[in-house]
Amino acid sequence: MKEKLSLPHLKKIIAVASGKGGVGKSTIAFNLAVGLAQKGLKVGLLDGDIYGPSLPKLLGLTGPAKVQDHQFIPFEKYGIKAMSMGFLINEEMPVIWRGPMVMTAIKQLFKDVAWGELDVLLVDMPPGTGDAHLTMCQSISLDGVVIVSTPQDLAWIDAFKVLAMFQKLHIPILGIIENMSGFECGHCHHLTDIFKEGGAKSAAEKLGIPFLGSVPLDPKIVQNSDAGVPDLANFEKISKKLLPELRSF
Amino acid sequence: MKEKLSLPHLKKIIAVASGKGGVGKSTIAFNLAVGLAQKGLKVGLLDGDIYGPSLPKLLGLTGPAKVQDHQFIPFEKYGIKAMSMGFLINEEMPVIWRGPMVMTAIKQLFKDVAWGELDVLLVDMPPGTGDAHLTMCQSISLDGVVIVSTPQDLAWIDAFKVLAMFQKLHIPILGIIENMSGFECGHCHHLTDIFKEGGAKSAAEKLGIPFLGSVPLDPKIVQNSDAGVPDLANFEKISKKLLPELRSF
């Protein structure tokens, strides 16, 4: 076992993971962070996706991050502190990095950022169970993980793999969130389960893992995400349900 | 420059790439492969996603693949030959692999599979511009790439990065496909651009790259994907438009 980074100023480090990309994991991590901050916690959000960082767009901010006393200063907006590789690189530059460079980059986001004292640092994990993922689990003491999936079988297959990986590493699964859970037509209010419905919920029940809630497929969330604005209406309940899970360990 | 694999029996090797996961790249690669086969080409489909292979589910097939004369025999269905790491591993096993193992696995999918003579091998690329991606570009002579994106800004940012990477490597961009392009309510037929609309199309025009077409957000495609059935209605036009691009070089 490799030695893990010592990060006593970060009380809880919680990963948000999905396995499959494009299920809205980053949008959910961002809105959860803002939601938890509004409940009075000191919250940080670390965008762990080295290859395709979404956080600058979600926050509506651009880098570069300032450096002070050899540390990157996190951005502050909507009551949270935030850092992303996207604040350290040019957005249009293709990031072609080999494994060892990824390892160094990820450690820097934890170690070389002036996070200060935080109640919880949410880590928006890279997709997959690849190199970056494994490095994160080996070098950081994660206190728990929130799994995000759409109801589609193809998404749940990958989410389950990630869930199994975390269980194997003895990291507590705090709950599952189902995203893109149904679409209500703005014209006739007819509900269509475009990506089917309830798959993640029934999987959570079967596995005995808390179901934290579902988020609808809503053009407003897409617009807000692209405009760098949080969407609190849909995330209020989920943040509330996550709070006791965060305090229970 | 590393030496590339010699694959003279594969006339054209075309990558399907997206940058961001979850934009439907695998579904599109699968339907393009079937569409091109129906136009009379000998088509193979290689699922290059080592971490989250989707092809077994899309084809409705399970492994393991048979081995003959030290080669894996590709599966044949809907007129195409297909191979995926998902046919070689257990679907529920978390794939935690380090860079060098990924490199070996990807090369095997090209070299140690009995593809036979093919007019075109479509490669469903892994998401991102990471390790697996770079290995693929370094060890295989790619003849071209098709880029898939949703209309959402967050997806296009990543698609553009991948596009820039391929341009840097002097691999021709054959065209851009916009997926999840609009949703028609099954009840009132009102059209909602859930993920916005036309972003990929206007980007293609701006960059002077062929726009191959858009695919709507359609529950039928999701159902077909989960059921292992192709969706030819939506892909007929796109396959037809891709064909001359394939023959033009």
XYZ file of C-alpha atoms in Angstrom:
498
model
C 0.000 0.000 0.000
C 1.309 3.409 -0.972
C 1.368 6.195 1.564
C -1.641 8.505 1.279
C -1.492 12.290 1.270
C -1.983 13.893 4.682
C -4.863 16.384 4.354
C -6.097 17.070 7.924
C -7.642 20.436 6.951
C -10.166 18.595 4.743
C -12.533 16.939 7.231
C -14.391 14.772 4.712
C -13.348 13.972 1.152
C -16.274 12.666 -0.870
C -16.013 11.422 -4.441
C -18.806 11.863 -6.995
C -18.415 9.082 -9.560
C -20.370 7.606 -12.450
C -18.347 5.180 -14.535
C -19.935 6.385 -17.738
C -19.284 9.937 -18.874
C -22.027 12.307 -19.977
C -24.511 11.288 -17.306
C -24.330 14.747 -15.743
C -21.915 13.865 -12.945
C -20.154 17.250 -13.030
C -23.423 19.178 -13.044
C -24.604 17.143 -10.056
C -21.322 17.539 -8.160
C -21.483 21.317 -8.698
C -25.090 21.646 -7.578
C -24.536 19.353 -4.574
C -21.560 21.488 -3.526
C -23.613 24.695 -3.707
C -26.540 22.957 -1.968
C -24.356 21.771 0.926
C -22.755 25.217 1.247
C -26.226 26.726 1.588
C -26.837 24.331 4.489
C -23.934 25.960 6.326
C -21.037 23.647 5.485
C -17.650 24.890 4.312
C -17.485 23.199 0.932
C -14.778 22.760 -1.686
C -15.226 21.292 -5.166
C -12.302 19.672 -6.942
C -12.715 18.861 -10.624
C -10.772 15.598 -10.905
C -11.268 15.238 -14.643
C -7.836 15.970 -16.004
C -8.779 15.238 -19.610
C -12.122 17.024 -19.845
C -12.588 19.492 -16.981
C -16.142 20.911 -16.879
C -15.967 23.069 -13.789
C -14.793 26.346 -15.413
C -17.875 26.255 -17.694
C -20.214 25.245 -14.839
C -18.974 28.100 -12.680
C -18.773 30.539 -15.573
C -15.156 31.309 -14.693
C -11.907 31.182 -16.610
C -8.365 30.682 -15.380
C -5.564 30.972 -14.839
C -5.681 30.503 -11.073
C -3.534 32.823 -8.976
C -0.524 31.488 -7.134
C 0.471 32.639 -3.641
C 3.148 31.137 -1.374
C 3.637 28.280 -3.847
C -0.051 27.374 -3.688
C -2.894 27.806 -6.184
C -5.695 29.990 -4.824
C -9.085 28.297 -5.352
C -11.844 30.296 -7.029
C -14.802 31.284 -4.830
C -18.332 31.554 -6.203
C -21.824 30.606 -4.993
C -20.338 30.064 -1.513
C -17.947 27.281 -2.501
C -14.212 27.040 -3.174
C -13.379 25.427 -6.495
C -10.336 24.208 -8.388
C -9.981 22.477 -11.735
C -7.184 21.507 -14.094
C -9.193 23.675 -16.480
C -8.048 26.712 -14.484
C -4.427 25.697 -14.987
C -4.466 24.869 -18.710
C -5.708 26.448 -21.930
C -9.252 25.207 -22.626
C -8.614 24.535 -26.301
C -5.350 22.706 -25.781
C -5.653 18.937 -26.168
C -4.404 17.353 -22.968
C -2.404 14.354 -24.078
C -0.813 13.084 -20.941
C 0.725 9.861 -19.924
C -0.141 8.059 -16.681
C 2.638 9.393 -14.441
C 1.862 13.000 -15.396
C -1.796 12.480 -14.520
C -0.758 11.128 -11.144
C 1.271 14.267 -10.405
C -1.497 16.584 -11.629
C -4.153 14.966 -9.439
C -2.013 15.076 -6.325
C -1.315 18.760 -6.946
C -5.039 19.559 -6.991
C -5.257 18.252 -3.423
C -1.899 19.242 -2.014
C -0.908 22.462 -3.766
C -4.248 24.282 -3.544
C -4.917 26.632 -0.602
C -8.218 24.954 0.331
C -8.092 26.137 3.965
C -10.304 24.355 6.520
C -13.201 22.568 4.812
C -16.064 20.492 6.202
C -16.260 18.605 2.955
C -14.332 18.495 -0.298
C -16.406 17.043 -3.132
C -14.285 15.452 -5.837
C -15.829 15.292 -9.289
C -14.096 12.069 -10.372
C -12.864 11.391 -13.897
C -15.042 8.957 -15.832
C -14.107 5.285 -16.013
C -12.083 3.148 -13.665
C -8.819 3.983 -15.383
C -5.474 5.352 -14.431
C -6.593 8.675 -12.972
C -9.276 6.918 -10.952
C -6.948 4.370 -9.462
C -4.364 7.007 -8.596
C -7.017 9.029 -6.780
C -8.072 6.033 -4.677
C -4.500 5.079 -3.889
C -3.189 8.482 -2.909
C -6.209 10.084 -1.204
C -8.126 8.813 1.848
C -11.650 9.032 0.443
C -14.347 9.062 3.139
C -17.170 8.077 0.841
C -18.568 8.150 -2.644
C -21.813 9.264 -4.285
C -22.699 7.342 -7.466
C -24.469 9.084 -10.375
C -26.217 7.192 -13.167
C -28.934 7.716 -15.741
C -31.737 5.126 -15.789
C -30.344 3.622 -19.019
C -28.946 0.072 -18.784
C -25.799 1.139 -20.652
C -25.074 3.781 -18.017
C -25.928 1.594 -15.046
C -23.562 -1.184 -16.218
C -20.660 1.249 -15.930
C -21.932 2.816 -12.700
C -22.125 -0.639 -11.140
C -18.510 -1.362 -12.112
C -17.361 1.790 -10.345
C -19.528 0.969 -7.343
C -17.903 -2.487 -7.201
C -14.461 -0.917 -7.422
C -15.139 1.379 -4.460
C -16.617 -1.461 -2.423
C -13.510 -3.512 -3.150
C -11.413 -0.618 -1.833
C -13.668 -0.452 1.286
C -14.843 3.097 0.588
C -18.413 3.663 1.894
C -21.085 4.214 -0.774
C -23.126 7.164 0.549
C -25.877 6.869 -2.030
C -27.000 6.808 -5.628
C -28.480 9.721 -7.625
C -30.454 9.078 -10.792
C -30.014 11.815 -13.398
C -31.985 12.517 -16.613
C -34.833 10.680 -15.007
C -37.757 11.823 -17.125
C -38.710 14.692 -19.424
C -41.830 16.807 -19.067
C -42.920 18.416 -22.337
C -43.067 22.174 -21.821
C -46.032 22.357 -24.166
C -48.450 19.586 -23.036
C -46.736 18.499 -19.765
C -46.699 14.894 -20.946
C -43.912 12.962 -19.170
C -41.605 10.817 -21.324
C -38.980 8.535 -19.806
C -36.485 9.102 -22.615
C -33.715 7.174 -20.864
C -36.240 4.840 -19.220
C -36.964 5.311 -15.521
C -36.233 4.019 -12.051
C -33.274 1.796 -12.987
C -30.853 3.386 -10.543
C -33.512 3.553 -7.814
C -34.353 -0.133 -7.986
C -30.650 -1.002 -8.183
C -30.021 1.040 -5.017
C -32.804 -0.811 -3.198
C -31.486 -4.177 -4.356
C -27.973 -3.337 -3.174
C -29.160 -1.817 0.125
C -27.601 1.570 -0.692
C -29.417 4.875 0.069
C -31.210 6.365 -2.938
C -30.574 10.101 -2.718
C -33.058 11.172 -5.368
C -33.636 11.667 -9.050
C -33.076 14.719 -11.237
C -35.280 15.214 -14.307
C -34.029 15.766 -17.859
C -34.686 19.487 -17.930
C -33.564 21.994 -20.584
C -33.275 24.561 -17.774
C -30.513 22.520 -16.106
C -28.689 22.299 -19.454
C -29.027 26.065 -19.965
C -27.898 26.777 -16.408
C -24.923 24.420 -16.784
C -23.836 26.107 -19.991
C -24.393 29.558 -18.455
C -22.449 28.839 -15.262
C -25.402 29.076 -12.865
C -26.456 26.505 -10.227
C -29.893 24.895 -10.344
C -30.956 24.703 -6.735
C -34.614 23.751 -7.181
C -33.766 20.247 -8.359
C -30.975 19.679 -5.857
C -32.432 21.010 -2.589
C -33.943 17.633 -1.598
C -30.849 15.675 -2.575
C -28.466 17.901 -0.595
C -30.792 17.575 2.394
C -30.762 13.792 2.132
C -26.999 13.663 1.732
C -26.346 15.776 4.831
C -27.049 13.076 7.483
C -25.066 10.566 5.388
C -22.110 12.968 5.561
C -22.463 13.286 9.330
C -23.038 9.584 10.001
C -19.415 8.503 9.805
C 7.940 7.976 -33.951
C 7.028 4.455 -32.900
C 6.507 1.799 -35.530
C 2.829 1.266 -36.382
C 1.091 -2.084 -36.648
C 0.966 -3.507 -40.179
C -2.703 -4.222 -40.967
C -2.945 -4.478 -44.785
C -6.169 -6.568 -44.629
C -7.992 -3.544 -43.138
C -8.349 -1.136 -46.092
C -9.583 1.833 -44.091
C -9.437 2.304 -40.333
C -11.807 5.046 -39.201
C -12.091 6.277 -35.632
C -15.371 7.465 -34.103
C -14.483 9.887 -31.316
C -16.258 12.353 -29.050
C -14.057 13.640 -26.248
C -16.937 13.635 -23.792
C -18.489 10.294 -22.835
C -22.230 9.680 -22.834
C -22.937 11.590 -26.033
C -23.992 8.359 -27.750
C -20.730 7.724 -29.588
C -20.968 3.925 -29.252
C -24.580 3.862 -30.416
C -23.633 5.964 -33.421
C -20.550 3.862 -34.257
C -22.690 0.711 -34.114
C -25.451 2.100 -36.320
C -22.953 3.586 -38.802
C -21.244 0.187 -39.071
C -24.544 -1.576 -39.804
C -25.565 1.214 -42.193
C -22.308 0.958 -44.169
C -22.580 -2.855 -44.291
C -26.042 -2.473 -45.799
C -24.482 -0.342 -48.523
C -22.335 -3.314 -49.514
C -19.096 -2.659 -47.619
C -17.293 -5.308 -45.573
C -17.378 -3.651 -42.178
C -15.774 -4.388 -38.828
C -16.486 -2.616 -35.542
C -13.862 -2.504 -32.815
C -14.939 -1.305 -29.379
C -11.846 0.581 -28.235
C -13.240 1.454 -24.823
C -11.200 -0.754 -22.541
C -12.737 0.625 -19.360
C -16.419 0.744 -20.293
C -17.115 -1.415 -23.360
C -20.672 -0.892 -24.687
C -20.633 -3.116 -27.753
C -21.782 -6.400 -26.136
C -24.939 -4.638 -24.904
C -25.487 -2.832 -28.237
C -25.211 -6.099 -30.157
C -27.142 -8.082 -27.571
C -24.269 -10.574 -27.351
C -22.159 -11.924 -24.511
C -18.641 -13.323 -24.558
C -16.325 -15.002 -24.244
C -15.051 -14.828 -27.811
C -13.789 -18.065 -29.337
C -10.093 -18.531 -30.054
C -8.790 -20.295 -33.156
C -5.157 -20.492 -34.361
C -4.141 -18.066 -31.605
C -6.648 -15.449 -32.806
C -9.939 -14.239 -31.358
C -12.868 -14.874 -33.702
C -14.966 -11.689 -34.074
C -18.712 -11.933 -33.519
C -20.910 -11.522 -36.599
C -24.362 -9.921 -36.405
C -26.372 -7.496 -38.548
C -23.812 -8.029 -41.337
C -20.812 -6.691 -39.414
C -17.860 -8.256 -37.612
C -17.416 -7.010 -34.065
C -14.934 -7.286 -31.246
C -14.822 -5.689 -27.802
C -12.813 -6.032 -24.630
C -16.248 -6.746 -23.162
C -16.177 -10.105 -24.968
C -12.904 -10.960 -23.281
C -13.689 -9.914 -19.702
C -16.488 -10.382 -17.169
C -18.968 -7.497 -17.488
C -19.273 -6.937 -13.750
C -15.550 -7.013 -13.062
C -14.072 -3.562 -12.445
C -11.311 -3.041 -14.973
C -8.528 -1.342 -13.058
C -5.647 -1.284 -15.450
C -2.479 0.633 -15.665
C -1.285 2.376 -18.839
C 1.012 -0.336 -20.242
C -1.686 -3.008 -19.866
C -4.134 -0.823 -21.787
C -1.578 -0.438 -24.548
C -1.245 -4.208 -24.901
C -5.005 -4.768 -24.791
C -5.695 -2.225 -27.545
C -3.036 -3.629 -29.845
C -4.470 -7.122 -29.357
C -7.895 -5.979 -30.521
C -6.335 -5.012 -33.872
C -3.654 -7.649 -34.257
C -4.963 -10.784 -32.564
C -8.507 -10.733 -33.961
C -9.302 -12.673 -37.169
C -10.872 -9.668 -38.926
C -10.224 -11.057 -42.421
C -10.362 -8.607 -45.365
C -12.374 -5.500 -44.486
C -13.276 -2.414 -46.505
C -13.521 -0.432 -43.310
C -12.888 -1.018 -39.633
C -14.748 1.483 -37.457
C -13.070 2.042 -34.115
C -15.319 3.210 -31.299
C -12.681 5.248 -29.470
C -12.430 5.502 -25.695
C -13.624 8.852 -24.306
C -11.120 11.589 -23.547
C -7.695 12.257 -24.952
C -5.968 10.067 -22.422
C -3.628 7.137 -22.397
C -5.719 4.689 -24.426
C -6.408 7.369 -27.004
C -2.803 8.317 -27.486
C -1.714 4.686 -27.744
C -4.296 4.106 -30.442
C -3.050 7.049 -32.494
C 0.577 6.073 -32.047
C 0.277 2.393 -32.881
C -2.439 2.355 -35.561
C -2.428 4.162 -38.924
C -5.845 5.821 -38.704
C -7.242 6.896 -42.097
C -9.772 9.312 -40.712
C -12.023 10.229 -37.823
C -15.708 10.983 -37.365
C -16.488 13.331 -34.471
C -19.677 12.925 -32.409
C -21.050 15.647 -30.136
C -24.317 16.717 -28.577
C -25.374 20.343 -29.169
C -24.491 21.231 -25.561
C -21.543 23.591 -25.067
C -20.079 21.296 -22.405
C -19.949 18.410 -24.904
C -18.662 20.497 -27.781
C -15.740 21.848 -25.718
C -14.475 18.276 -25.302
C -15.265 17.293 -28.894
C -13.257 20.252 -30.117
C -10.268 19.183 -28.033
C -10.322 15.745 -29.621
C -10.749 17.278 -33.053
C -7.696 19.479 -32.409
C -5.717 16.436 -31.266
C -6.482 14.536 -34.481
C -5.671 17.577 -36.605
C -2.349 17.886 -34.790
C -1.652 14.237 -35.643
C -2.586 14.962 -39.320
C -5.522 12.518 -39.326
C -8.296 13.679 -41.711
C -11.579 14.732 -40.042
C -14.283 13.072 -42.177
C -17.158 14.865 -40.555
C -19.164 15.764 -37.483
C -22.404 14.121 -36.291
C -24.702 15.899 -33.840
C -26.476 13.501 -31.470
C -29.414 14.110 -29.096
C -30.356 16.975 -31.334
C -33.965 17.583 -30.326
C -36.847 15.738 -28.686
C -40.307 15.381 -30.171
C -43.015 14.783 -27.565
C -44.775 11.534 -28.410
C -48.023 13.020 -27.114
C -48.297 16.487 -28.691
C -45.345 16.326 -31.170
C -43.935 19.539 -29.740
C -40.185 19.734 -30.399
C -37.918 20.641 -27.464
C -34.194 21.232 -27.892
C -33.292 19.752 -24.521
C -29.556 19.926 -25.137
C -29.965 23.057 -27.287
C -29.641 22.727 -31.049
C -27.326 23.198 -34.008
C -24.122 23.754 -31.990
C -22.169 21.000 -33.730
C -23.574 21.949 -37.135
C -22.512 25.574 -36.911
C -19.130 24.524 -35.511
C -18.631 22.196 -38.516
C -19.432 25.037 -40.905
C -17.075 27.399 -39.101
C -14.254 24.840 -39.229
C -14.937 23.860 -42.857
C -15.574 20.218 -41.907
C -18.441 18.164 -43.459
C -21.562 17.998 -41.288
C -22.801 14.417 -41.630
C -26.180 14.922 -39.977
C -28.020 15.059 -36.692
C -29.731 12.310 -34.717
C -32.711 13.207 -32.516
C -33.060 12.399 -28.811
C -35.445 9.490 -29.272
C -36.570 6.971 -26.620
C -36.713 4.369 -29.410
C -32.956 4.659 -29.971
C -32.381 4.236 -26.222
C -34.649 1.180 -26.164
C -32.981 -0.288 -29.248
C -29.527 0.331 -27.769
C -30.461 -1.406 -24.544
C -32.123 -4.260 -26.473
C -29.197 -4.841 -28.829
C -30.979 -3.781 -32.030
C -29.753 -1.245 -34.623
C -31.809 1.848 -35.436
C -31.473 2.238 -39.182
C -34.149 4.873 -39.785
C -32.101 7.610 -38.131
C -28.768 6.541 -39.594
C -29.593 5.854 -43.262
C -28.893 9.425 -44.373
C -25.708 9.706 -42.333
C -24.231 6.447 -43.670
C -25.042 7.617 -47.187
C -23.268 10.917 -46.592
C -20.242 9.213 -45.050
C -19.777 6.807 -47.972
C -18.212 9.276 -50.461
C -16.027 10.659 -47.658
C -14.728 7.116 -47.126
C -14.004 6.722 -50.842
C -12.480 10.154 -51.331
C -9.046 9.296 -49.959
